[in-house]
PDB file of C-alpha atoms in Angstrom:
ATOM      1  CA  MET M 180      -2.041   2.687   9.121  1.00 45.00           C
ATOM      2  CA  ALA M 181      -2.804   5.299  11.351  1.00 50.00           C
ATOM      3  CA  ALA M 182      -6.701   6.519  12.372  1.00 61.00           C
ATOM      4  CA  TYR M 183      -6.396   9.881  10.899  1.00 83.00           C
ATOM      5  CA  LEU M 184      -4.579  11.416   8.056  1.00 87.00           C
ATOM      6  CA  THR M 185      -2.362  14.151   9.428  1.00 91.00           C
ATOM      7  CA  HIS M 186      -2.847  18.110   8.218  1.00 92.00           C
ATOM      8  CA  GLN M 187       0.307  17.726   5.626  1.00 92.00           C
ATOM      9  CA  GLN M 188      -1.051  13.958   4.668  1.00 93.00           C
ATOM     10  CA  LYS M 189      -4.852  15.780   3.407  1.00 94.00           C
ATOM     11  CA  VAL M 190      -2.935  18.258   2.142  1.00 95.00           C
ATOM     12  CA  LEU M 191      -0.673  15.965  -0.266  1.00 95.00           C
ATOM     13  CA  ARG M 192      -3.135  13.267  -0.910  1.00 95.00           C
ATOM     14  CA  LEU M 193      -4.757  16.627  -1.835  1.00 96.00           C
ATOM     15  CA  TYR M 194      -2.339  18.020  -4.618  1.00 97.00           C
ATOM     16  CA  LYS M 195      -1.410  14.336  -5.424  1.00 95.00           C
ATOM     17  CA  ARG M 196      -5.163  13.886  -7.235  1.00 94.00           C
ATOM     18  CA  ALA M 197      -4.859  17.633  -8.240  1.00 96.00           C
ATOM     19  CA  LEU M 198      -2.872  17.006 -10.586  1.00 96.00           C
ATOM     20  CA  ARG M 199      -4.046  13.356 -11.375  1.00 94.00           C
ATOM     21  CA  HIS M 200      -6.805  15.388 -12.470  1.00 95.00           C
ATOM     22  CA  LEU M 201      -5.105  17.674 -14.378  1.00 95.00           C
ATOM     23  CA  GLU M 202      -3.350  14.622 -16.095  1.00 94.00           C
ATOM     24  CA  SER M 203      -6.722  14.005 -17.503  1.00 94.00           C
ATOM     25  CA  TRP M 204      -7.867  17.004 -18.796  1.00 94.00           C
ATOM     26  CA  CYS M 205      -4.528  18.692 -20.397  1.00 93.00           C
ATOM     27  CA  ILE M 206      -3.237  15.953 -22.547  1.00 89.00           C
ATOM     28  CA  PHE M 207      -0.244  17.451 -24.670  1.00 95.00           C
ATOM     29  CA  ARG M 208       2.298  16.973 -21.651  1.00 94.00           C
ATOM     30  CA  ASP M 209       3.888  21.269 -21.953  1.00 95.00           C
ATOM     31  CA  ARG M 210      -0.475  22.663 -21.251  1.00 96.00           C
ATOM     32  CA  TYR M 211       0.007  20.243 -18.242  1.00 96.00           C
ATOM     33  CA  ARG M 212       3.498  21.153 -17.090  1.00 97.00           C
ATOM     34  CA  PHE M 213       2.443  24.849 -17.125  1.00 97.00           C
ATOM     35  CA  PHE M 214      -0.798  24.171 -15.757  1.00 96.00           C
ATOM     36  CA  ALA M 215       1.318  22.436 -13.077  1.00 96.00           C
ATOM     37  CA  CYS M 216       3.852  24.909 -11.834  1.00 97.00           C
ATOM     38  CA  LEU M 217       0.646  26.568 -11.361  1.00 96.00           C
ATOM     39  CA  LEU M 218      -1.074  24.678  -9.570  1.00 96.00           C
ATOM     40  CA  ARG M 219       2.161  23.841  -7.557  1.00 96.00           C
ATOM     41  CA  ALA M 220       1.938  27.349  -7.062  1.00 96.00           C
ATOM     42  CA  ARG M 221      -1.294  27.597  -5.252  1.00 95.00           C
ATOM     43  CA  PHE M 222      -0.026  25.122  -2.659  1.00 95.00           C
ATOM     44  CA  GLU M 223       3.537  27.223  -1.570  1.00 95.00           C
ATOM     45  CA  GLU M 224       1.484  29.769  -1.099  1.00 94.00           C
ATOM     46  CA  HIS M 225       0.073  28.550   2.006  1.00 92.00           C
ATOM     47  CA  LYS M 226       3.035  25.949   3.249  1.00 90.00           C
ATOM     48  CA  ASP M 227       4.424  28.130   6.166  1.00 91.00           C
ATOM     49  CA  GLU M 228       1.455  28.863   6.903  1.00 90.00           C
ATOM     50  CA  LYS M 229       0.691  28.938  11.104  1.00 91.00           C
ATOM     51  CA  ASP M 230      -2.696  28.901  11.786  1.00 92.00           C
ATOM     52  CA  MET M 231      -4.264  25.965  11.581  1.00 92.00           C
ATOM     53  CA  VAL M 232      -7.404  27.369  11.188  1.00 93.00           C
ATOM     54  CA  LYS M 233      -6.578  29.375   8.960  1.00 94.00           C
ATOM     55  CA  ALA M 234      -5.667  26.349   6.945  1.00 93.00           C
ATOM     56  CA  THR M 235      -7.616  23.746   7.183  1.00 93.00           C
ATOM     57  CA  LYS M 236      -9.969  26.141   5.899  1.00 94.00           C
ATOM     58  CA  LEU M 237      -7.942  26.218   3.272  1.00 94.00           C
ATOM     59  CA  LEU M 238      -7.821  23.029   2.764  1.00 94.00           C
ATOM     60  CA  MET M 239     -11.571  22.669   2.940  1.00 95.00           C
ATOM     61  CA  ALA M 240     -11.780  25.141   0.645  1.00 95.00           C
ATOM     62  CA  ALA M 241      -9.572  22.941  -1.823  1.00 95.00           C
ATOM     63  CA  GLU M 242     -10.958  19.969  -1.686  1.00 95.00           C
ATOM     64  CA  GLN M 243     -14.792  21.768  -2.341  1.00 95.00           C
ATOM     65  CA  GLU M 244     -12.701  23.345  -5.316  1.00 95.00           C
ATOM     66  CA  PHE M 245     -11.196  20.072  -6.696  1.00 95.00           C
ATOM     67  CA  TRP M 246     -14.296  17.881  -5.995  1.00 95.00           C
ATOM     68  CA  GLU M 247     -15.622  21.419  -8.302  1.00 94.00           C
ATOM     69  CA  LYS M 248     -13.615  20.682 -11.360  1.00 92.00           C
ATOM     70  CA  GLN M 249     -12.539  16.946 -10.557  1.00 93.00           C
ATOM     71  CA  HIS M 250     -12.313  15.296 -13.795  1.00 93.00           C
ATOM     72  CA  PRO M 251     -14.973  13.660 -14.402  1.00 93.00           C
ATOM     73  CA  GLN M 252     -13.737  10.725 -16.545  1.00 92.00           C
ATOM     74  CA  PRO M 253     -10.111  10.031 -14.729  1.00 92.00           C
ATOM     75  CA  TYR M 254      -7.703   8.582 -16.106  1.00 91.00           C
ATOM     76  CA  ILE M 255      -7.210   4.880 -14.254  1.00 90.00           C
ATOM     77  CA  PHE M 256      -3.549   3.088 -15.016  1.00 89.00           C
ATOM     78  CA  PRO M 257      -3.870  -0.334 -15.112  1.00 89.00           C
ATOM     79  CA  ASP M 258      -3.005  -1.947 -12.652  1.00 85.00           C
ATOM     80  CA  ALA M 259      -4.970   0.303  -9.780  1.00 86.00           C
ATOM     81  CA  PRO M 260      -8.408  -0.859  -8.735  1.00 86.00           C
ATOM     82  CA  GLU M 261     -10.855  -0.516 -11.264  1.00 86.00           C
ATOM     83  CA  GLY M 262      -8.273  -0.721 -13.659  1.00 87.00           C
ATOM     84  CA  THR M 263      -8.083  -2.914 -16.524  1.00 87.00           C
ATOM     85  CA  SER M 264      -5.727  -4.944 -16.038  1.00 87.00           C
ATOM     86  CA  TYR M 265      -6.165  -5.076 -12.674  1.00 85.00           C
ATOM     87  CA  GLU M 266      -5.429  -8.206 -11.066  1.00 82.00           C
ATOM     88  CA  ARG M 267      -4.679 -10.074 -13.690  1.00 84.00           C
ATOM     89  CA  TYR M 268      -2.081 -11.714 -12.453  1.00 80.00           C
ATOM     90  CA  ASP M 269      -3.181 -13.814  -9.636  1.00 76.00           C
ATOM     91  CA  CYS M 270      -3.976 -17.558 -11.096  1.00 77.00           C
ATOM     92  CA  TYR M 271      -0.238 -16.711 -12.183  1.00 77.00           C
ATOM     93  CA  LYS M 272       0.510 -16.504  -8.010  1.00 77.00           C
ATOM     94  CA  VAL M 273       1.908 -19.344  -6.271  1.00 80.00           C
ATOM     95  CA  PRO M 274       1.366 -20.526  -2.583  1.00 81.00           C
ATOM     96  CA  GLU M 275       4.556 -21.824  -0.860  1.00 81.00           C
ATOM     97  CA  TRP M 276       4.180 -24.547  -0.124  1.00 84.00           C
ATOM     98  CA  VAL M 277       5.166 -25.803  -3.943  1.00 89.00           C
ATOM     99  CA  LEU M 278       8.918 -24.436  -3.117  1.00 89.00           C
ATOM    100  CA  GLU M 279       8.599 -27.762  -0.930  1.00 89.00           C
ATOM    101  CA  TYR M 280       8.348 -30.138  -3.963  1.00 93.00           C
ATOM    102  CA  TRP M 281      11.267 -28.360  -6.166  1.00 93.00           C
ATOM    103  CA  HIS M 282      13.608 -31.020  -7.129  1.00 94.00           C
ATOM    104  CA  PRO M 283      16.696 -29.991  -5.572  1.00 93.00           C
ATOM    105  CA  SER M 284      18.744 -28.803  -8.653  1.00 95.00           C
ATOM    106  CA  GLU M 285      16.445 -26.060  -8.968  1.00 94.00           C
ATOM    107  CA  LYS M 286      16.820 -25.360  -4.779  1.00 93.00           C
ATOM    108  CA  ALA M 287      20.773 -25.109  -6.023  1.00 94.00           C
ATOM    109  CA  MET M 288      19.896 -21.749  -8.364  1.00 95.00           C
ATOM    110  CA  TYR M 289      18.439 -19.902  -5.706  1.00 93.00           C
ATOM    111  CA  PRO M 290      21.123 -20.856  -1.995  1.00 94.00           C
ATOM    112  CA  ASP M 291      20.564 -17.238  -1.092  1.00 94.00           C
ATOM    113  CA  TYR M 292      16.824 -18.054  -0.868  1.00 90.00           C
ATOM    114  CA  PHE M 293      16.091 -21.225   0.537  1.00 92.00           C
ATOM    115  CA  ALA M 294      19.048 -21.225   3.419  1.00 93.00           C
ATOM    116  CA  LYS M 295      17.111 -18.186   4.100  1.00 91.00           C
ATOM    117  CA  ARG M 296      12.854 -20.420   3.854  1.00 89.00           C
ATOM    118  CA  GLU M 297      14.624 -22.825   5.974  1.00 91.00           C
ATOM    119  CA  GLN M 298      15.550 -20.189   8.740  1.00 91.00           C
ATOM    120  CA  TRP M 299      12.062 -19.271   8.476  1.00 87.00           C
ATOM    121  CA  LYS M 300      10.746 -22.783   8.459  1.00 88.00           C
ATOM    122  CA  LYS M 301      12.831 -23.447  11.895  1.00 90.00           C
ATOM    123  CA  LEU M 302      11.811 -20.356  13.469  1.00 87.00           C
ATOM    124  CA  ARG M 303       8.142 -20.537  12.540  1.00 84.00           C
ATOM    125  CA  MET M 304       8.081 -24.063  14.121  1.00 87.00           C
ATOM    126  CA  GLU M 305       9.447 -22.302  17.973  1.00 86.00           C
ATOM    127  CA  SER M 306       6.597 -19.329  17.581  1.00 83.00           C
ATOM    128  CA  TRP M 307       3.895 -20.695  16.722  1.00 83.00           C
ATOM    129  CA  GLU M 308       3.292 -22.523  19.608  1.00 85.00           C
ATOM    130  CA  LYS M 309       3.265 -18.862  20.969  1.00 82.00           C
ATOM    131  CA  GLU M 310       1.506 -16.831  18.529  1.00 81.00           C
ATOM    132  CA  ILE M 311      -1.347 -19.306  19.284  1.00 82.00           C
ATOM    133  CA  LYS M 312      -1.273 -18.716  22.336  1.00 83.00           C
ATOM    134  CA  GLN M 313      -2.008 -15.431  22.062  1.00 80.00           C
ATOM    135  CA  LEU M 314      -4.257 -15.260  19.574  1.00 80.00           C
ATOM    136  CA  GLN M 315      -6.574 -17.310  22.116  1.00 81.00           C
ATOM    137  CA  GLU M 316      -5.731 -15.021  25.067  1.00 81.00           C
ATOM    138  CA  GLU M 317      -7.128 -12.116  22.478  1.00 79.00           C
ATOM    139  CA  THR M 318     -10.066 -13.127  21.417  1.00 79.00           C
ATOM    140  CA  PRO M 319     -12.473 -11.777  22.943  1.00 79.00           C
ATOM    141  CA  PRO M 320     -15.743 -14.676  23.827  1.00 82.00           C
ATOM    142  CA  GLY M 321     -17.906 -14.038  21.329  1.00 80.00           C
ATOM    143  CA  GLY M 322     -14.712 -14.423  18.770  1.00 76.00           C
ATOM    144  CA  PRO M 323     -13.139 -11.950  16.869  1.00 74.00           C
ATOM    145  CA  LEU M 324     -14.273  -8.374  16.428  1.00 75.00           C
ATOM    146  CA  THR M 325     -12.712  -8.072  13.003  1.00 75.00           C
ATOM    147  CA  GLU M 326     -10.665  -9.596  10.832  1.00 73.00           C
ATOM    148  CA  ALA M 327      -7.682  -7.596  11.977  1.00 73.00           C
ATOM    149  CA  LEU M 328      -4.443  -9.962  13.775  1.00 70.00           C
ATOM    150  CA  PRO M 329      -2.912  -8.577  16.651  1.00 74.00           C
ATOM    151  CA  PRO M 330       0.525  -6.847  16.415  1.00 74.00           C
ATOM    152  CA  ALA M 331       3.920  -7.614  18.553  1.00 73.00           C
ATOM    153  CA  ARG M 332       3.800  -7.498  21.172  1.00 75.00           C
ATOM    154  CA  LYS M 333       7.501  -6.190  22.786  1.00 75.00           C
ATOM    155  CA  PRO M 334       9.602  -5.183  19.911  1.00 77.00           C
ATOM    156  CA  GLY M 335      11.489  -7.644  18.519  1.00 75.00           C
ATOM    157  CA  HIS M 336       9.189  -9.875  18.259  1.00 74.00           C
ATOM    158  CA  LEU M 337       6.492 -11.897  15.905  1.00 74.00           C
ATOM    159  CA  PRO M 338       3.508 -10.682  14.818  1.00 75.00           C
ATOM    160  CA  PRO M 339       0.982 -14.222  15.172  1.00 76.00           C
ATOM    161  CA  LEU M 340       0.475 -16.099  11.963  1.00 75.00           C
ATOM    162  CA  TRP M 341       3.735 -14.016  10.790  1.00 74.00           C
ATOM    163  CA  TRP M 342       4.753 -16.508   8.571  1.00 72.00           C
ATOM    164  CA  ASP M 343       1.802 -15.062   4.789  1.00 70.00           C
ATOM    165  CA  TYR M 344       4.051 -11.698   5.482  1.00 67.00           C
ATOM    166  CA  VAL M 345       7.008 -13.560   5.330  1.00 66.00           C
ATOM    167  CA  THR M 346       6.500 -16.056   2.481  1.00 67.00           C
ATOM    168  CA  ALA M 347       3.884 -13.484   0.384  1.00 65.00           C
ATOM    169  CA  PRO M 348       4.016 -13.487  -3.385  1.00 59.00           C
ATOM    170  CA  ARG M 349       4.987 -11.025  -5.629  1.00 58.00           C
ATOM    171  CA  HIS M 350       2.173  -9.306  -7.466  1.00 56.00           C
ATOM    172  CA  GLN M 351       3.312  -9.963 -10.591  1.00 49.00           C
ATOM    173  CA  PRO M 352       5.461 -12.768 -12.588  1.00 43.00           C
TER     174      PRO M 352
END
């Protein structure tokens, strides 16, 4: 993820936040669509603005207006952070090593996945020493400054500890 957002990304995120808060203000769908079209027209008015100073001032004014008019209790989707069902199914996520104990008849139901998994395991065994060496070389003497892992060093190479990304469980059962 980039450290800084572009102007376009900021505008798009503001537009989406404004639409979501508009949904909280307008209960009836027809009324919501009317105001959403008006909001879209306001954004479209300045979409071809070439002067970045003016565009930045417009964005700041829009963010200020959004702040003043935002809903006091916006709708939060149940599965979103702070939602009522957020992380509800985490207890059902099983670690990847459990698949080692499946019966061969169970593994036979998913031949493609287990064939790919065997390739991953082989690749993991081959790349493990290089990954650990890279981590040791890039870790400062006082220990790591953040929890972020270093990226892959060359295109086509794997980042250290890639196994956790490849075998991550699904979000919902």
